[in-house]
Amino acid sequence: MFREVKEKLFLCGIAIMTGLTVLQLFHIIYSVAVEGLPVLLRGGLEFLSGTLAAPGEGLGGIGPAILGTFILTALASLIGLPIAVMTGVYAAEYPESIMGRLTRTLLTIMMEFPTILIGLFVMQILVIPMGSYSAIAGALALALVMMPYVAVYTEEAFRNVPFTYREAAFGLGLTRFKVVFRVLAGMAKKGIVTGMLIGMAKVAGETAPLLFTSGGANRIYFAGLDRPIGAIPLLIYNLVQQPYENYHEIAWGASLVLLLIFLAIFLPLRLSLKEVKL
């Protein structure tokens, strides 16, 4: 009897904690939707394609910031994803080697590393020598933020594939390259793509690394890889510090746009991936 009571109390405790965790997520989504939707409806297409209005003079638009977010995320993915996936594969294939253990340790450290320091690092090696903020500097900073997440998820995805499949593939005479990329990669696809999506979602909403790298050009569209570029998170950060009411409204609208971009990219791809039954 006492054991059943303890079990029910334990299950109730888990349910309450889970509910509180999910409630925070829904509260954020609700708050952004309630505050941002009226702004988006009032601004219409102009809000999505126009440029930022002057202080106290209406909404204008966040077009350069939207385009900049897509460009920075795409560039960061081109730079970071191949390196991160190969790093994760190496850590999974050689877990007991010195380099394998060192790689896993560094990946764990990088996941918790303050992203603002990454921005300072890229500023030192790229922005200062170039003499200007630039899209390529912002993309490099975001790629460094993205890589540990993708690499760790890739490693875990490969390590979760039962060892018998690896043995069977080697038993057929396949090389290690074919075993990894022809057999195991297909089984680990869901975990790898999940890591990619989480990494892309992480950098799409990053602000700190861009403070010292991208420059935040929110009134002009993309002018080149060596020129400053805007981004939605950086725009929101700058606007909420201003005393103007219209800038606060634009910040709420931009927050809703950023949330919709994340959901539009993450949810369809995540739901369309079919889990490989092992």
Coordinates of C-alpha atoms in Angstrom, one line a residue:
M1 CA 0.0 0.0 0.0
F2 CA 2.7 2.4 1.0
R3 CA 4.7 1.5 -2.1
E4 CA 1.7 2.3 -4.4
V5 CA 1.2 5.7 -2.6
K6 CA 4.9 6.5 -3.2
E7 CA 4.6 5.5 -6.9
K8 CA 1.6 7.7 -7.4
L9 CA 3.2 10.6 -5.7
F10 CA 6.3 10.2 -7.9
L11 CA 4.2 10.1 -11.1
C12 CA 2.2 13.1 -9.9
G13 CA 5.5 15.0 -9.2
I14 CA 6.8 14.1 -12.7
A15 CA 3.5 15.2 -14.3
I16 CA 3.6 18.6 -12.4
M17 CA 7.2 19.3 -13.4
T18 CA 6.6 18.4 -17.0
G19 CA 3.5 20.6 -17.0
L20 CA 5.5 23.5 -15.6
T21 CA 8.2 23.1 -18.2
V22 CA 5.8 22.9 -21.1
L23 CA 3.8 25.9 -19.6
Q24 CA 6.8 28.1 -19.9
L25 CA 7.2 27.3 -23.6
F26 CA 3.6 27.9 -24.3
H27 CA 3.7 31.1 -22.3
I28 CA 6.5 32.4 -24.4
I29 CA 4.8 31.5 -27.7
Y30 CA 1.5 33.0 -26.4
S31 CA 3.1 36.3 -25.3
V32 CA 5.0 36.7 -28.6
A33 CA 1.9 35.9 -30.6
V34 CA -0.4 38.3 -28.7
E35 CA 2.0 41.2 -28.8
G36 CA 3.4 40.6 -32.3
L37 CA 0.4 39.5 -34.3
P38 CA -1.3 42.9 -34.3
V39 CA 1.9 44.5 -35.5
L40 CA 2.3 42.0 -38.3
L41 CA -1.3 42.4 -39.4
R42 CA -1.1 46.2 -39.3
G43 CA 2.2 46.3 -41.1
G44 CA 1.3 43.7 -43.8
L45 CA 3.8 43.0 -46.6
E46 CA 5.5 46.3 -46.0
F47 CA 6.6 45.1 -42.6
L48 CA 8.2 42.0 -44.1
S49 CA 9.9 43.7 -47.0
G50 CA 10.4 47.4 -46.1
T51 CA 13.2 49.0 -44.2
L52 CA 13.2 50.3 -40.6
A53 CA 11.2 53.5 -40.0
A54 CA 12.6 56.5 -38.3
P55 CA 12.0 56.9 -34.5
G56 CA 8.4 57.7 -33.7
E57 CA 7.3 57.5 -37.4
G58 CA 5.3 54.3 -37.8
L59 CA 6.5 50.7 -38.3
G60 CA 8.4 50.6 -41.6
G61 CA 9.7 47.1 -42.2
I62 CA 12.3 44.5 -41.2
G63 CA 13.1 43.2 -44.7
P64 CA 16.9 43.6 -44.4
A65 CA 17.0 41.8 -41.1
I66 CA 14.9 38.9 -42.4
L67 CA 17.1 38.4 -45.4
G68 CA 20.2 38.8 -43.3
T69 CA 19.0 36.1 -40.9
F70 CA 18.5 33.6 -43.8
I71 CA 21.9 34.5 -45.4
L72 CA 23.8 34.2 -42.1
T73 CA 22.1 30.9 -41.2
A74 CA 22.8 29.5 -44.7
L75 CA 26.4 30.6 -44.7
A76 CA 27.0 29.3 -41.2
S77 CA 25.5 26.0 -42.2
L78 CA 27.7 25.8 -45.3
I79 CA 30.8 26.4 -43.1
G80 CA 29.8 24.4 -40.0
L81 CA 27.7 21.4 -41.0
P82 CA 30.2 19.4 -43.0
I83 CA 33.0 19.9 -40.4
A84 CA 30.6 19.2 -37.5
V85 CA 29.2 16.0 -39.1
M86 CA 32.7 14.6 -39.9
T87 CA 33.8 15.5 -36.3
G88 CA 30.9 13.6 -34.9
V89 CA 31.6 10.6 -37.1
Y90 CA 35.2 10.6 -36.0
A91 CA 34.3 10.8 -32.3
A92 CA 31.9 7.9 -32.8
E93 CA 34.3 5.7 -34.8
Y94 CA 37.3 6.2 -32.6
P95 CA 35.9 6.6 -29.1
E96 CA 38.9 5.2 -27.2
S97 CA 41.6 7.0 -29.1
I98 CA 43.3 10.0 -27.6
M99 CA 41.9 12.3 -30.3
G100 CA 38.5 10.8 -29.9
R101 CA 38.4 11.4 -26.1
L102 CA 39.8 14.9 -26.6
T103 CA 37.3 15.7 -29.3
R104 CA 34.3 14.7 -27.1
T105 CA 35.7 16.8 -24.2
L106 CA 36.2 19.9 -26.4
L107 CA 32.7 19.5 -27.9
T108 CA 31.2 19.4 -24.4
I109 CA 33.1 22.5 -23.4
M110 CA 32.1 24.4 -26.6
M111 CA 28.4 23.6 -26.0
E112 CA 28.6 25.5 -22.7
F113 CA 31.0 28.2 -23.9
P114 CA 29.7 31.8 -23.7
T115 CA 28.8 32.7 -27.3
I116 CA 29.8 36.3 -26.8
L117 CA 33.4 35.2 -26.4
I118 CA 33.1 33.5 -29.8
G119 CA 32.1 36.8 -31.2
L120 CA 35.1 38.5 -29.6
F121 CA 37.4 35.8 -31.0
V122 CA 36.1 36.2 -34.6
M123 CA 36.3 40.0 -34.2
Q124 CA 39.9 39.7 -33.3
I125 CA 40.9 37.3 -36.2
L126 CA 38.6 38.6 -38.9
V127 CA 36.8 41.9 -38.2
I128 CA 39.8 43.9 -37.1
P129 CA 42.1 42.7 -39.9
M130 CA 39.4 43.5 -42.5
G131 CA 38.6 46.8 -40.8
S132 CA 34.9 46.3 -41.0
Y133 CA 32.0 44.3 -39.8
S134 CA 30.9 41.7 -42.4
A135 CA 28.5 38.9 -43.3
I136 CA 31.3 36.4 -43.5
A137 CA 32.5 37.3 -40.0
G138 CA 29.0 36.9 -38.6
A139 CA 28.6 33.6 -40.4
L140 CA 31.9 32.3 -39.1
A141 CA 30.9 33.2 -35.5
L142 CA 27.6 31.4 -35.9
A143 CA 29.3 28.4 -37.5
L144 CA 31.5 28.0 -34.4
V145 CA 28.4 28.2 -32.2
M146 CA 26.6 25.6 -34.4
M147 CA 29.3 23.0 -34.8
P148 CA 29.4 21.4 -31.3
Y149 CA 25.6 20.8 -31.2
V150 CA 25.6 19.1 -34.6
A151 CA 28.7 17.1 -33.8
V152 CA 27.4 15.8 -30.5
Y153 CA 24.1 14.8 -32.0
T154 CA 25.9 13.1 -34.9
E155 CA 28.1 11.1 -32.5
E156 CA 25.1 10.0 -30.4
A157 CA 23.2 9.0 -33.5
F158 CA 26.0 6.7 -34.7
R159 CA 26.6 5.3 -31.3
N160 CA 22.9 4.4 -30.9
V161 CA 23.1 2.1 -33.9
P162 CA 23.5 -1.5 -32.6
F163 CA 27.0 -2.9 -33.1
T164 CA 25.6 -6.0 -34.8
Y165 CA 24.9 -4.0 -38.0
R166 CA 28.5 -2.8 -38.1
E167 CA 29.7 -6.3 -37.7
A168 CA 27.4 -7.6 -40.4
A169 CA 28.6 -4.9 -42.8
F170 CA 32.3 -5.6 -42.1
G171 CA 31.5 -9.3 -42.5
L172 CA 30.3 -8.6 -46.1
G173 CA 33.7 -7.1 -46.9
L174 CA 32.8 -3.5 -46.9
T175 CA 35.4 -0.8 -46.2
R176 CA 35.0 1.4 -43.2
F177 CA 34.0 4.3 -45.4
K178 CA 31.1 2.3 -46.9
V179 CA 30.1 0.9 -43.6
V180 CA 29.9 4.4 -42.1
F181 CA 28.4 6.4 -44.9
R182 CA 26.4 3.7 -46.7
V183 CA 25.0 1.6 -43.8
L184 CA 25.3 3.4 -40.5
A185 CA 24.5 6.9 -41.8
G186 CA 21.1 5.8 -43.1
M187 CA 20.2 4.3 -39.8
A188 CA 21.4 7.4 -37.9
K189 CA 19.8 9.9 -40.3
K190 CA 17.1 11.0 -38.0
G191 CA 19.5 11.9 -35.1
I192 CA 21.9 13.6 -37.5
V193 CA 19.2 15.8 -39.1
T194 CA 17.8 16.6 -35.7
G195 CA 21.2 17.8 -34.6
M196 CA 21.5 19.9 -37.8
L197 CA 18.0 21.5 -37.2
I198 CA 18.8 22.2 -33.6
G199 CA 22.1 23.8 -34.6
M200 CA 20.5 25.9 -37.3
A201 CA 17.7 27.0 -34.9
K202 CA 20.3 27.9 -32.3
V203 CA 22.3 30.2 -34.6
A204 CA 19.2 31.7 -36.2
G205 CA 18.3 33.2 -32.8
E206 CA 21.8 34.1 -31.6
T207 CA 22.5 37.7 -30.8
A208 CA 25.8 37.9 -28.8
P209 CA 28.2 36.6 -31.5
L210 CA 26.7 39.1 -34.0
L211 CA 27.3 42.2 -31.8
F212 CA 31.0 42.1 -32.7
T213 CA 30.9 40.6 -36.2
S214 CA 27.9 41.4 -38.4
G215 CA 27.4 45.1 -37.8
G216 CA 23.6 45.1 -37.8
A217 CA 22.8 46.9 -41.1
N218 CA 19.0 47.1 -40.7
R219 CA 18.2 49.9 -43.2
I220 CA 20.0 48.4 -46.3
Y221 CA 19.7 45.0 -47.9
F222 CA 22.6 42.6 -48.4
A223 CA 25.5 44.4 -50.1
G224 CA 28.1 41.6 -50.1
L225 CA 30.0 39.1 -47.9
D226 CA 32.5 41.8 -46.9
R227 CA 29.8 44.3 -45.9
P228 CA 27.8 44.7 -42.7
I229 CA 24.5 42.7 -42.6
G230 CA 21.4 42.7 -40.4
A231 CA 19.7 39.9 -38.5
I232 CA 16.4 39.7 -36.7
P233 CA 17.8 38.9 -33.2
L234 CA 20.3 41.8 -33.4
L235 CA 17.5 44.1 -34.6
I236 CA 15.3 43.1 -31.6
Y237 CA 18.2 43.6 -29.2
N238 CA 18.8 47.1 -30.6
L239 CA 15.2 48.2 -30.7
V240 CA 14.2 47.2 -27.2
Q241 CA 16.9 49.5 -25.8
Q242 CA 15.3 52.5 -27.6
P243 CA 12.8 54.8 -25.9
Y244 CA 10.4 54.9 -28.9
E245 CA 7.1 53.2 -28.8
N246 CA 7.1 52.3 -32.5
Y247 CA 10.5 50.6 -32.1
H248 CA 9.1 48.4 -29.3
E249 CA 6.2 47.4 -31.5
I250 CA 8.6 46.5 -34.3
A251 CA 10.6 44.4 -31.9
W252 CA 7.4 42.4 -31.0
G253 CA 6.6 41.9 -34.6
A254 CA 10.1 40.9 -35.4
S255 CA 10.0 38.4 -32.5
L256 CA 6.9 36.8 -34.0
V257 CA 8.5 36.6 -37.4
L258 CA 11.6 34.9 -35.9
L259 CA 9.4 32.4 -34.1
L260 CA 7.5 31.6 -37.3
I261 CA 10.7 31.1 -39.3
F262 CA 11.9 28.7 -36.7
L263 CA 8.7 26.7 -36.6
A264 CA 8.3 26.7 -40.4
I265 CA 11.8 25.2 -40.8
F266 CA 12.0 22.9 -37.8
L267 CA 8.6 21.3 -37.5
P268 CA 7.9 20.0 -41.1
L269 CA 11.4 18.6 -41.5
R270 CA 11.4 17.0 -38.0
L271 CA 7.9 15.4 -38.6
S272 CA 8.7 14.2 -42.1
L273 CA 11.7 12.2 -41.0
K274 CA 10.9 8.5 -40.6
E275 CA 12.6 6.7 -37.8
V276 CA 14.6 3.7 -38.8
K277 CA 13.5 0.6 -36.9
L278 CA 16.4 -1.4 -35.6

